[in-house]
PDB file of C-alpha atoms in Angstrom:
ATOM      1  CA  UNK A   1      38.111 -49.134  67.709  1.00  0.00           C
ATOM      2  CA  UNK A   2      37.643 -49.739  63.972  1.00  0.00           C
ATOM      3  CA  UNK A   3      34.974 -52.379  64.611  1.00  0.00           C
ATOM      4  CA  UNK A   4      33.064 -49.915  66.816  1.00  0.00           C
ATOM      5  CA  UNK A   5      33.223 -47.231  64.111  1.00  0.00           C
ATOM      6  CA  UNK A   6      32.116 -49.659  61.385  1.00  0.00           C
ATOM      7  CA  UNK A   7      29.151 -50.849  63.508  1.00  0.00           C
ATOM      8  CA  UNK A   8      28.204 -47.248  64.343  1.00  0.00           C
ATOM      9  CA  UNK A   9      28.231 -46.083  60.707  1.00  0.00           C
ATOM     10  CA  UNK A  10      26.336 -49.164  59.533  1.00  0.00           C
ATOM     11  CA  UNK A  11      23.614 -48.492  62.125  1.00  0.00           C
ATOM     12  CA  UNK A  12      23.449 -44.777  61.224  1.00  0.00           C
ATOM     13  CA  UNK A  13      23.117 -45.467  57.478  1.00  0.00           C
ATOM     14  CA  UNK A  14      20.822 -48.529  57.682  1.00  0.00           C
ATOM     15  CA  UNK A  15      17.525 -46.545  57.643  1.00  0.00           C
ATOM     16  CA  UNK A  16      18.544 -44.934  54.329  1.00  0.00           C
ATOM     17  CA  UNK A  17      18.551 -48.070  52.174  1.00  0.00           C
ATOM     18  CA  UNK A  18      18.825 -51.832  51.769  1.00  0.00           C
ATOM     19  CA  UNK A  19      22.589 -52.406  51.572  1.00  0.00           C
ATOM     20  CA  UNK A  20      25.249 -50.511  53.519  1.00  0.00           C
ATOM     21  CA  UNK A  21      28.982 -50.707  52.832  1.00  0.00           C
ATOM     22  CA  UNK A  22      31.518 -48.960  55.092  1.00  0.00           C
ATOM     23  CA  UNK A  23      35.181 -48.404  54.179  1.00  0.00           C
ATOM     24  CA  UNK A  24      37.452 -47.024  56.905  1.00  0.00           C
ATOM     25  CA  UNK A  25      40.698 -45.144  56.364  1.00  0.00           C
ATOM     26  CA  UNK A  26      42.644 -45.515  59.628  1.00  0.00           C
ATOM     27  CA  UNK A  27      45.009 -42.680  60.526  1.00  0.00           C
ATOM     28  CA  UNK A  28      48.668 -43.164  59.653  1.00  0.00           C
ATOM     29  CA  UNK A  29      49.737 -42.332  63.212  1.00  0.00           C
ATOM     30  CA  UNK A  30      49.625 -45.158  65.738  1.00  0.00           C
ATOM     31  CA  UNK A  31      47.229 -44.412  68.578  1.00  0.00           C
ATOM     32  CA  UNK A  32      47.279 -46.105  71.981  1.00  0.00           C
ATOM     33  CA  UNK A  33      44.474 -48.604  72.589  1.00  0.00           C
ATOM     34  CA  UNK A  34      41.059 -46.978  72.954  1.00  0.00           C
ATOM     35  CA  UNK A  35      38.939 -48.247  75.839  1.00  0.00           C
ATOM     36  CA  UNK A  36      35.177 -48.220  75.269  1.00  0.00           C
ATOM     37  CA  UNK A  37      35.265 -46.273  71.987  1.00  0.00           C
ATOM     38  CA  UNK A  38      32.237 -44.037  71.400  1.00  0.00           C
ATOM     39  CA  UNK A  39      32.020 -42.958  67.734  1.00  0.00           C
ATOM     40  CA  UNK A  40      30.169 -39.796  66.687  1.00  0.00           C
ATOM     41  CA  UNK A  41      29.596 -37.795  63.516  1.00  0.00           C
ATOM     42  CA  UNK A  42      31.069 -34.311  63.350  1.00  0.00           C
ATOM     43  CA  UNK A  43      28.376 -33.058  60.977  1.00  0.00           C
ATOM     44  CA  UNK A  44      24.937 -34.292  62.058  1.00  0.00           C
ATOM     45  CA  UNK A  45      23.108 -31.962  59.650  1.00  0.00           C
ATOM     46  CA  UNK A  46      23.579 -34.278  56.668  1.00  0.00           C
ATOM     47  CA  UNK A  47      22.951 -37.942  55.997  1.00  0.00           C
ATOM     48  CA  UNK A  48      25.900 -40.265  56.720  1.00  0.00           C
ATOM     49  CA  UNK A  49      26.721 -40.873  53.045  1.00  0.00           C
ATOM     50  CA  UNK A  50      29.898 -40.657  50.993  1.00  0.00           C
ATOM     51  CA  UNK A  51      33.226 -39.526  52.415  1.00  0.00           C
ATOM     52  CA  UNK A  52      32.993 -38.268  55.990  1.00  0.00           C
ATOM     53  CA  UNK A  53      34.924 -37.717  59.187  1.00  0.00           C
ATOM     54  CA  UNK A  54      34.105 -39.783  62.282  1.00  0.00           C
ATOM     55  CA  UNK A  55      35.166 -38.840  65.786  1.00  0.00           C
ATOM     56  CA  UNK A  56      35.884 -41.435  68.476  1.00  0.00           C
ATOM     57  CA  UNK A  57      35.885 -40.624  72.187  1.00  0.00           C
ATOM     58  CA  UNK A  58      37.774 -43.009  74.452  1.00  0.00           C
ATOM     59  CA  UNK A  59      37.299 -43.618  78.155  1.00  0.00           C
ATOM     60  CA  UNK A  60      40.006 -44.552  80.642  1.00  0.00           C
ATOM     61  CA  UNK A  61      43.350 -42.781  80.956  1.00  0.00           C
ATOM     62  CA  UNK A  62      43.555 -41.697  77.316  1.00  0.00           C
ATOM     63  CA  UNK A  63      40.474 -39.496  76.922  1.00  0.00           C
ATOM     64  CA  UNK A  64      41.568 -37.814  73.723  1.00  0.00           C
ATOM     65  CA  UNK A  65      39.200 -37.653  70.777  1.00  0.00           C
ATOM     66  CA  UNK A  66      40.496 -39.269  67.602  1.00  0.00           C
ATOM     67  CA  UNK A  67      39.227 -38.711  64.063  1.00  0.00           C
ATOM     68  CA  UNK A  68      39.328 -40.958  61.055  1.00  0.00           C
ATOM     69  CA  UNK A  69      37.993 -40.844  57.532  1.00  0.00           C
ATOM     70  CA  UNK A  70      35.347 -43.229  56.263  1.00  0.00           C
ATOM     71  CA  UNK A  71      33.312 -43.776  53.136  1.00  0.00           C
ATOM     72  CA  UNK A  72      29.716 -44.955  53.442  1.00  0.00           C
ATOM     73  CA  UNK A  73      27.927 -46.374  50.411  1.00  0.00           C
ATOM     74  CA  UNK A  74      24.213 -47.196  50.550  1.00  0.00           C
ATOM     75  CA  UNK A  75      22.109 -48.936  47.911  1.00  0.00           C
ATOM     76  CA  UNK A  76      18.475 -47.916  48.185  1.00  0.00           C
ATOM     77  CA  UNK A  77      15.438 -46.455  46.496  1.00  0.00           C
ATOM     78  CA  UNK A  78      15.039 -42.777  45.658  1.00  0.00           C
ATOM     79  CA  UNK A  79      12.545 -40.705  43.645  1.00  0.00           C
ATOM     80  CA  UNK A  80      13.245 -39.179  40.242  1.00  0.00           C
ATOM     81  CA  UNK A  81      11.084 -37.184  37.851  1.00  0.00           C
ATOM     82  CA  UNK A  82       8.900 -39.496  35.741  1.00  0.00           C
ATOM     83  CA  UNK A  83       8.753 -36.953  32.894  1.00  0.00           C
ATOM     84  CA  UNK A  84       9.817 -33.391  32.144  1.00  0.00           C
ATOM     85  CA  UNK A  85       8.222 -30.932  34.570  1.00  0.00           C
ATOM     86  CA  UNK A  86       7.553 -27.251  33.899  1.00  0.00           C
ATOM     87  CA  UNK A  87       8.406 -24.507  36.370  1.00  0.00           C
ATOM     88  CA  UNK A  88       5.485 -23.738  38.690  1.00  0.00           C
ATOM     89  CA  UNK A  89       4.053 -27.277  38.548  1.00  0.00           C
ATOM     90  CA  UNK A  90       2.775 -28.608  41.864  1.00  0.00           C
ATOM     91  CA  UNK A  91       4.283 -32.096  42.117  1.00  0.00           C
ATOM     92  CA  UNK A  92       2.170 -35.215  42.644  1.00  0.00           C
ATOM     93  CA  UNK A  93       3.025 -38.910  42.964  1.00  0.00           C
ATOM     94  CA  UNK A  94       2.298 -39.286  39.226  1.00  0.00           C
ATOM     95  CA  UNK A  95       5.215 -36.930  38.494  1.00  0.00           C
ATOM     96  CA  UNK A  96       7.654 -39.278  40.250  1.00  0.00           C
ATOM     97  CA  UNK A  97       9.021 -42.780  39.899  1.00  0.00           C
ATOM     98  CA  UNK A  98      11.401 -44.708  42.111  1.00  0.00           C
ATOM     99  CA  UNK A  99      14.838 -45.932  41.140  1.00  0.00           C
ATOM    100  CA  UNK A 100      17.291 -48.164  42.946  1.00  0.00           C
ATOM    101  CA  UNK A 101      20.911 -47.125  43.122  1.00  0.00           C
ATOM    102  CA  UNK A 102      23.805 -45.760  45.135  1.00  0.00           C
ATOM    103  CA  UNK A 103      22.412 -43.017  47.358  1.00  0.00           C
ATOM    104  CA  UNK A 104      25.889 -41.644  48.061  1.00  0.00           C
ATOM    105  CA  UNK A 105      26.261 -40.853  44.335  1.00  0.00           C
ATOM    106  CA  UNK A 106      23.222 -38.542  44.362  1.00  0.00           C
ATOM    107  CA  UNK A 107      23.729 -34.775  44.599  1.00  0.00           C
ATOM    108  CA  UNK A 108      24.193 -33.699  48.220  1.00  0.00           C
ATOM    109  CA  UNK A 109      20.846 -31.854  48.357  1.00  0.00           C
ATOM    110  CA  UNK A 110      18.814 -34.592  46.629  1.00  0.00           C
ATOM    111  CA  UNK A 111      15.456 -35.311  48.272  1.00  0.00           C
ATOM    112  CA  UNK A 112      15.359 -39.031  49.009  1.00  0.00           C
ATOM    113  CA  UNK A 113      11.683 -39.603  49.828  1.00  0.00           C
ATOM    114  CA  UNK A 114       8.516 -39.152  47.786  1.00  0.00           C
ATOM    115  CA  UNK A 115       6.876 -37.536  50.840  1.00  0.00           C
ATOM    116  CA  UNK A 116       9.463 -34.735  50.832  1.00  0.00           C
ATOM    117  CA  UNK A 117       8.532 -33.866  47.227  1.00  0.00           C
ATOM    118  CA  UNK A 118       4.766 -34.387  46.808  1.00  0.00           C
ATOM    119  CA  UNK A 119       2.901 -31.095  47.188  1.00  0.00           C
ATOM    120  CA  UNK A 120       5.997 -28.978  46.495  1.00  0.00           C
ATOM    121  CA  UNK A 121       6.175 -26.607  43.531  1.00  0.00           C
ATOM    122  CA  UNK A 122       8.953 -26.751  40.934  1.00  0.00           C
ATOM    123  CA  UNK A 123      11.014 -23.547  41.011  1.00  0.00           C
ATOM    124  CA  UNK A 124      12.279 -24.220  37.475  1.00  0.00           C
ATOM    125  CA  UNK A 125      11.876 -26.762  34.685  1.00  0.00           C
ATOM    126  CA  UNK A 126      13.079 -30.253  35.618  1.00  0.00           C
ATOM    127  CA  UNK A 127      14.318 -32.881  33.149  1.00  0.00           C
ATOM    128  CA  UNK A 128      12.900 -36.413  33.154  1.00  0.00           C
ATOM    129  CA  UNK A 129      14.711 -39.122  35.103  1.00  0.00           C
ATOM    130  CA  UNK A 130      16.576 -36.788  37.467  1.00  0.00           C
ATOM    131  CA  UNK A 131      16.746 -36.712  41.245  1.00  0.00           C
ATOM    132  CA  UNK A 132      15.099 -33.592  42.661  1.00  0.00           C
ATOM    133  CA  UNK A 133      17.224 -31.348  44.858  1.00  0.00           C
ATOM    134  CA  UNK A 134      15.893 -29.247  47.727  1.00  0.00           C
ATOM    135  CA  UNK A 135      16.705 -25.935  46.007  1.00  0.00           C
ATOM    136  CA  UNK A 136      14.685 -26.958  42.912  1.00  0.00           C
ATOM    137  CA  UNK A 137      11.333 -27.019  44.743  1.00  0.00           C
ATOM    138  CA  UNK A 138       9.508 -24.824  47.245  1.00  0.00           C
ATOM    139  CA  UNK A 139       6.346 -24.884  49.272  1.00  0.00           C
ATOM    140  CA  UNK A 140       3.425 -23.692  47.100  1.00  0.00           C
ATOM    141  CA  UNK A 141       2.778 -19.986  47.429  1.00  0.00           C
ATOM    142  CA  UNK A 142      -0.054 -19.262  49.806  1.00  0.00           C
ATOM    143  CA  UNK A 143       0.543 -15.509  49.826  1.00  0.00           C
ATOM    144  CA  UNK A 144       1.232 -13.330  46.782  1.00  0.00           C
ATOM    145  CA  UNK A 145       2.943  -9.937  46.868  1.00  0.00           C
ATOM    146  CA  UNK A 146       0.387  -7.147  47.248  1.00  0.00           C
ATOM    147  CA  UNK A 147      -2.318  -9.452  48.622  1.00  0.00           C
ATOM    148  CA  UNK A 148      -4.504  -8.427  51.533  1.00  0.00           C
ATOM    149  CA  UNK A 149      -3.608 -10.765  54.394  1.00  0.00           C
ATOM    150  CA  UNK A 150      -4.752 -11.488  57.935  1.00  0.00           C
ATOM    151  CA  UNK A 151      -1.993 -11.102  60.499  1.00  0.00           C
ATOM    152  CA  UNK A 152      -2.526 -13.124  63.691  1.00  0.00           C
ATOM    153  CA  UNK A 153      -0.888 -12.686  67.066  1.00  0.00           C
ATOM    154  CA  UNK A 154      -1.817 -14.488  70.220  1.00  0.00           C
ATOM    155  CA  UNK A 155      -0.855 -15.731  73.607  1.00  0.00           C
ATOM    156  CA  UNK A 156      -2.287 -17.615  76.557  1.00  0.00           C
ATOM    157  CA  UNK A 157      -6.058 -17.440  76.015  1.00  0.00           C
ATOM    158  CA  UNK A 158      -6.241 -14.603  73.472  1.00  0.00           C
ATOM    159  CA  UNK A 159      -5.837 -13.957  69.761  1.00  0.00           C
ATOM    160  CA  UNK A 160      -5.689 -10.680  67.846  1.00  0.00           C
ATOM    161  CA  UNK A 161      -6.079 -10.346  64.076  1.00  0.00           C
ATOM    162  CA  UNK A 162      -5.317  -7.417  61.826  1.00  0.00           C
ATOM    163  CA  UNK A 163      -5.375  -6.747  58.092  1.00  0.00           C
ATOM    164  CA  UNK A 164      -2.131  -5.975  56.285  1.00  0.00           C
ATOM    165  CA  UNK A 165      -0.620  -5.870  52.804  1.00  0.00           C
ATOM    166  CA  UNK A 166       1.932  -8.536  51.846  1.00  0.00           C
ATOM    167  CA  UNK A 167       5.233  -7.037  50.671  1.00  0.00           C
ATOM    168  CA  UNK A 168       6.447 -10.374  49.340  1.00  0.00           C
ATOM    169  CA  UNK A 169       5.245 -13.832  48.342  1.00  0.00           C
ATOM    170  CA  UNK A 170       5.715 -17.017  50.332  1.00  0.00           C
ATOM    171  CA  UNK A 171       4.706 -20.582  51.070  1.00  0.00           C
ATOM    172  CA  UNK A 172       3.865 -22.311  54.342  1.00  0.00           C
ATOM    173  CA  UNK A 173       6.480 -21.663  57.003  1.00  0.00           C
ATOM    174  CA  UNK A 174       8.270 -18.921  55.069  1.00  0.00           C
ATOM    175  CA  UNK A 175       8.679 -15.472  56.591  1.00  0.00           C
ATOM    176  CA  UNK A 176       7.549 -12.380  54.684  1.00  0.00           C
ATOM    177  CA  UNK A 177       7.183  -8.698  55.492  1.00  0.00           C
ATOM    178  CA  UNK A 178       3.783  -6.980  55.635  1.00  0.00           C
ATOM    179  CA  UNK A 179       2.656  -3.334  55.848  1.00  0.00           C
ATOM    180  CA  UNK A 180      -0.056  -2.369  58.327  1.00  0.00           C
ATOM    181  CA  UNK A 181      -2.625   0.411  57.713  1.00  0.00           C
ATOM    182  CA  UNK A 182      -0.537   2.788  59.860  1.00  0.00           C
ATOM    183  CA  UNK A 183       2.456   2.122  57.496  1.00  0.00           C
ATOM    184  CA  UNK A 184       4.390   0.087  60.092  1.00  0.00           C
ATOM    185  CA  UNK A 185       6.197  -2.934  58.679  1.00  0.00           C
ATOM    186  CA  UNK A 186       6.223  -6.279  60.478  1.00  0.00           C
ATOM    187  CA  UNK A 187       7.421  -9.755  59.598  1.00  0.00           C
ATOM    188  CA  UNK A 188       5.127 -12.779  59.765  1.00  0.00           C
ATOM    189  CA  UNK A 189       5.256 -16.519  59.130  1.00  0.00           C
ATOM    190  CA  UNK A 190       2.882 -17.928  56.487  1.00  0.00           C
ATOM    191  CA  UNK A 191       0.406 -20.327  58.136  1.00  0.00           C
ATOM    192  CA  UNK A 192      -2.307 -20.587  55.464  1.00  0.00           C
ATOM    193  CA  UNK A 193      -3.871 -18.962  52.402  1.00  0.00           C
ATOM    194  CA  UNK A 194      -3.358 -15.196  52.982  1.00  0.00           C
ATOM    195  CA  UNK A 195      -2.806 -15.800  56.718  1.00  0.00           C
ATOM    196  CA  UNK A 196       0.338 -15.018  58.680  1.00  0.00           C
ATOM    197  CA  UNK A 197       1.342 -15.400  62.312  1.00  0.00           C
ATOM    198  CA  UNK A 198       3.504 -12.961  64.228  1.00  0.00           C
ATOM    199  CA  UNK A 199       5.845 -14.922  66.466  1.00  0.00           C
ATOM    200  CA  UNK A 200       7.056 -13.577  69.788  1.00  0.00           C
TER     201      UNK A 200
END
């Protein structure tokens, strides 16, 4: 069972970096033999890094699910700020440099690819040489509060547009409220410069 878990975690973490190290902490209780162990991660929303819990499903007579603790360490490349960055700056490749190190030692919300950062806007000032976390950047604002916007709605073979006033600011994919001429308030998703879509 432990070999299956180690192989599973190594395969899951391999795309993240160059070197993967897996340490397993077997449970103190003695479990019966596990036929055809199938490991799985309890939390698939985050990268398999650091300390985590791994589930193992067994086939055969003993179909119970077992859990054990593991620690996954990955050495790889990650982007950091090349210099101090002011709030509101739209980030480019020139604002970043790559470092090599232990990815599991980065903050949990650190962005690990240049592509995830380029084009984003700094929400606040960022110090040089630091990993950038997801809450420190946002999509550039395409709609400002009070702006006149085009609201689009459509379906199979038709599209309707209407003017509205933005009641908030937002970047691509963000949802903001708008006021129509008849004072009704709707919510739309930002799809371009001063353009929003109303989803069904």
